[in-house]
Coordinates of C-alpha atoms and ligand atoms in Angstrom, one line a residue:
X1 CA -6.3 4.1 15.5
X2 CA -6.4 5.7 12.4
X3 CA -7.6 3.3 9.1
X4 CA -6.0 2.7 6.0
X5 CA -7.8 1.9 3.0
X6 CA -6.4 -0.5 1.7
X7 CA -5.9 -1.5 -2.2
X8 CA -8.6 1.7 -2.2
X9 CA -11.5 0.9 -0.7
X10 CA -11.1 -2.8 -2.1
X11 CA -13.3 -5.3 -0.6
X12 CA -16.4 -2.7 -1.9
X13 CA -14.7 -2.0 -5.5
X14 CA -12.8 -4.4 -8.1
X15 CA -8.8 -3.9 -5.9
X16 CA -6.2 -0.6 -7.0
X17 CA -8.3 0.9 -9.5
X18 CA -9.3 4.5 -9.7
X19 CA -12.9 3.9 -8.9
X20 CA -11.3 1.6 -5.8
X21 CA -9.6 4.9 -4.9
X22 CA -12.9 7.5 -5.6
X23 CA -15.0 5.2 -3.1
X24 CA -11.7 5.6 -0.5
X25 CA -10.8 9.9 -1.3
X26 CA -14.7 10.0 -0.3
X27 CA -14.5 8.8 2.9
X28 CA -12.9 10.7 6.4
X29 CA -10.1 7.8 6.9
X30 CA -7.0 9.1 7.4
X31 CA -4.9 7.2 4.5
X32 CA -5.2 4.8 1.5
X33 CA -3.0 1.9 1.4
X34 CA -1.8 0.5 -3.2
X35 CA 0.5 -1.4 -5.3
X36 CA 3.0 -0.2 -7.6
X37 CA 4.8 -2.6 -10.1
X38 CA 7.1 -0.8 -13.3
X39 CA 6.1 -2.3 -17.3
X40 CA 8.2 -3.5 -20.3
X41 CA 8.7 0.2 -21.1
X42 CA 9.4 1.4 -17.2
X43 CA 5.6 3.5 -16.8
X44 CA 4.6 3.3 -12.4
X45 CA 1.4 1.4 -12.4
X46 CA -1.3 0.5 -9.8
X47 CA -1.2 -3.0 -9.8
X48 CA -1.1 -5.8 -6.7
X49 CA -0.1 -8.9 -8.6
X50 CA 3.6 -9.0 -10.3
X51 CA 0.9 -10.9 -12.6
X52 CA -2.4 -9.4 -14.9
X53 CA -4.2 -12.7 -14.2
X54 CA -6.2 -13.2 -10.8
X55 CA -7.2 -9.5 -11.6
X56 CA -8.1 -8.4 -15.2
X57 CA -9.4 -10.6 -17.9
X58 CA -5.2 -11.2 -19.9
X59 CA -3.3 -12.5 -19.0
X60 CA 0.4 -12.8 -18.1
X61 CA 3.8 -10.4 -16.3
X62 CA 3.6 -6.7 -16.0
X63 CA 7.0 -6.3 -15.4
X64 CA 7.3 -8.1 -20.4
X65 CA 4.4 -5.4 -21.0
X66 CA 4.3 -2.1 -22.4
X67 CA 1.7 1.1 -20.2
X68 CA -0.5 0.4 -24.1
X69 CA -0.4 -3.0 -23.7
X70 CA -1.6 -2.9 -20.0
X71 CA -4.1 -0.8 -21.2
X72 CA -6.6 -3.0 -23.5
X73 CA -7.5 -5.0 -20.8
X74 CA -10.3 -4.9 -18.8
X75 CA -8.9 -4.4 -14.8
X76 CA -13.2 -4.4 -13.1
X77 CA -14.8 -6.8 -14.5
X78 CA -13.7 -10.6 -12.9
X79 CA -15.0 -8.1 -9.8
X80 CA -18.7 -7.2 -10.5
X81 CA -20.3 -6.5 -14.8
X82 CA -20.7 -2.8 -12.8
X83 CA -16.9 -2.0 -13.3
X84 CA -16.4 -3.3 -16.6
X85 CA -13.7 -0.8 -18.4
X86 CA -12.1 -0.2 -15.8
X87 CA -8.3 0.2 -16.8
X88 CA -5.4 -0.2 -14.5
X89 CA -4.2 3.4 -13.5
X90 CA -0.2 4.8 -13.2
X91 CA 1.3 5.6 -9.9
X92 CA 0.1 8.7 -11.4
X93 CA -3.4 8.8 -11.8
X94 CA -3.3 7.7 -7.9
X95 CA -1.7 10.5 -7.1
X96 CA -3.3 12.9 -9.0
X97 CA -6.5 11.3 -6.7
X98 CA -4.8 12.6 -3.7
X99 CA -4.0 15.2 -4.6
X100 CA -6.1 17.6 -2.8
X101 CA -7.3 15.4 -0.4
X102 CA -6.5 14.6 2.8
X103 CA -5.6 10.8 3.0
X104 CA -1.8 9.5 3.9
X105 CA -1.0 7.8 0.9
X106 CA 1.5 4.5 1.6
X107 CA 2.6 3.5 -1.8
X108 CA 4.3 0.1 -1.4
X109 CA 6.8 -0.3 -3.8
X110 CA 6.5 -4.2 -4.7
X111 CA 9.5 -5.0 -5.7
X112 CA 10.6 -8.1 -3.8
X113 CA 10.6 -10.6 -7.2
X114 CA 11.5 -8.5 -9.4
X115 CA 14.0 -6.0 -9.1
X116 CA 12.6 -3.3 -11.8
X117 CA 15.3 -1.8 -12.2
X118 CA 15.2 3.0 -11.6
X119 CA 12.0 2.4 -9.7
X120 CA 12.7 4.7 -6.8
X121 CA 13.7 7.2 -8.5
X122 CA 10.9 7.1 -11.0
X123 CA 8.7 7.5 -7.8
X124 CA 10.9 10.3 -6.1
X125 CA 11.0 12.7 -9.4
X126 CA 6.3 11.8 -8.8
X127 CA 6.2 13.0 -5.6
X128 CA 8.2 15.8 -6.1
X129 CA 6.3 16.8 -9.0
X130 CA 3.9 16.8 -7.2
X131 CA 4.9 18.4 -3.7
X132 CA 3.6 15.6 -1.8
X133 CA 6.8 14.2 0.2
X134 CA 5.2 15.2 2.9
X135 CA 2.2 13.0 2.6
X136 CA 3.7 9.5 1.6
X137 CA 4.7 6.2 3.3
X138 CA 7.3 4.3 1.2
X139 CA 6.4 0.7 1.8
X140 CA 8.3 -2.8 0.6
X141 CA 9.0 -6.6 1.0
X142 CA 12.0 -5.2 -0.1
X143 CA 14.0 -3.6 2.4
X144 CA 17.0 -2.8 0.7
X145 CA 14.9 -0.9 -1.9
X146 CA 13.2 1.0 1.5
X147 CA 16.9 1.5 1.9
X148 CA 18.3 3.2 -1.4
X149 CA 15.5 4.9 -0.3
X150 CA 16.4 6.4 2.6
X151 CA 19.0 7.3 1.5
X152 CA 18.0 9.6 -1.9
X153 CA 15.2 10.7 -0.3
X154 CA 15.4 10.9 3.2
X155 CA 13.1 12.9 3.4
X156 CA 10.3 11.3 2.8
X157 CA 8.8 8.3 5.2
X158 CA 9.7 4.5 4.7
X159 CA 8.2 1.8 5.8
X160 CA 9.5 -2.3 6.8
X161 CA 7.2 -4.4 5.3
X162 CA 7.1 -7.4 7.0
X163 CA 5.3 -11.1 8.2
X164 CA 6.7 -13.1 10.6
X165 CA 7.2 -12.1 14.4
X166 CA 11.0 -10.8 15.1
X167 CA 12.5 -10.0 17.9
X168 CA 13.9 -6.3 18.0
X169 CA 12.3 -5.3 15.1
X170 CA 12.3 -1.8 15.4
X171 CA 16.4 -2.2 15.3
X172 CA 16.4 -3.6 12.4
X173 CA 14.1 -0.5 11.2
X174 CA 16.4 1.9 12.5
X175 CA 19.5 -0.1 11.1
X176 CA 17.8 -0.1 7.9
X177 CA 16.9 3.7 7.4
X178 CA 12.6 3.2 8.5
X179 CA 10.2 5.1 9.7
X180 CA 7.8 3.1 10.5
X181 CA 6.9 -1.3 10.6
X182 CA 4.3 -2.5 8.6
X183 CA 3.5 -5.6 10.5
X184 CA 0.7 -8.4 8.9
X185 CA -2.1 -8.2 12.5
X186 CA -0.4 -11.4 14.5
X187 CA 2.6 -9.9 15.6
X188 CA 1.8 -6.9 17.5
X189 CA 0.3 -9.3 19.5
X190 CA 3.2 -10.6 20.6
X191 CA 5.8 -8.5 23.0
X192 CA 7.7 -7.6 20.0
X193 CA 4.5 -5.8 19.1
X194 CA 4.7 -3.1 22.2
X195 CA 8.8 -3.0 22.5
X196 CA 7.9 -1.6 18.5
X197 CA 4.6 0.7 20.0
X198 CA 7.9 1.1 22.8
X199 CA 10.2 2.7 20.0
X200 CA 8.0 5.9 18.8
X201 CA 8.3 4.1 15.7
X202 CA 4.8 3.7 14.0
X203 CA 3.8 0.1 14.2
X204 CA 0.8 -0.3 11.2
X205 CA -0.6 -3.4 10.2
X206 CA -2.3 -5.4 7.3
X207 CA -5.4 -6.4 6.8
X208 CA -7.5 -7.1 9.5
X209 CA -10.8 -6.2 7.6
X210 CA -12.8 -8.3 11.3
X211 CA -14.6 -5.9 13.7
X212 CA -12.9 -8.0 16.0
X213 CA -9.2 -7.8 16.0
X214 CA -10.2 -3.5 16.5
X215 CA -10.3 -3.7 20.5
X216 CA -7.2 -5.9 20.7
X217 CA -5.4 -3.6 18.7
X218 CA -6.2 -0.9 20.3
X219 CA -5.2 -1.4 23.9
X220 CA -2.2 -2.5 21.6
X221 CA -1.2 1.1 21.3
X222 CA -0.2 0.8 18.0
X223 CA -1.1 3.6 14.8
X224 CA -3.6 2.9 12.0
X225 CA -4.4 -0.9 10.1
X226 CA -5.4 -1.1 7.1
X227 CA -7.9 -2.9 5.8
X228 CA -10.4 -3.8 2.9
X229 CA -13.4 -2.9 4.0
X230 CA -12.5 1.6 5.4
X231 CA -16.2 2.6 5.4
X232 CA -17.1 -0.5 7.5
X233 CA -14.3 0.1 10.2
X234 CA -14.9 2.9 10.9
X235 CA -18.0 3.2 11.5
X236 CA -16.9 0.4 13.7
X237 CA -14.8 3.1 15.1
X238 CA -17.2 5.9 15.7
X239 CA -19.5 3.7 17.0
X240 CA -17.9 1.6 19.5
Ligands
G3P301 O1 0.9 -2.7 2.8 C1 0.0 -4.0 3.7 C2 0.4 -5.2 3.2 O2 -0.4 -4.9 2.0 C3 1.5 -5.8 2.0 O3 0.6 -7.0 1.7 O4 0.3 -8.0 0.0 O5 -1.5 -7.3 1.0 O6 0.9 -6.4 -0.3 P1 -0.3 -7.3 0.4
CA302 CA1 0.5 -3.7 0.0

């Protein structure tokens, strides 16, 4: 079972910052996951929430601020004074961290609340620029966006994100054009989990921070877990 560092090594570093990504890049984990929003001036930036309030010393929506405005805030001190001065990273800056590493890169397009016009095209151009199309999976809770992404870039792996137990999600994923299923981990303990794994589509689950769940998840046959504590989970898997 593979491990993805969720929002970077976000249990030990401020989530979705360059230090969280450098910490993840230094680990022999399979992959990394992070979240993307779009600024007022059309830049793709890496942050989880629609607003900057929780993870910075500023306030307001990402979509209402330019990149220059966003870069004036501190995205590290809320986590620990040790990380004071961390900036919001652009997608380009994060891809640069993983440009020459072995890591699989899960980019979550956070377009489920605000429809960011042109987000897919910008992401596709960047991935082609960096020659990363074969090392990326694009996921979203906005399944219309996944469908449209797949139409525009069929060579890029895609995944639907969902939270609830569904009937036959692998068939739904097929209809959307998604190659993989990314789901809240308890859903795979239901029949749908076994069916999804048996369908041959990769099933990856979030967010698994407790070792206690790992053995159960391995017995289901999922491909990977997303965790905020990649080092801890790696040590557990290596020593079990
Ligand atoms: O991509 C898996 C997981 O990150 C989805 O939920 O809210 O942490 O982005 P969230
Ligand atoms: Ca995410």
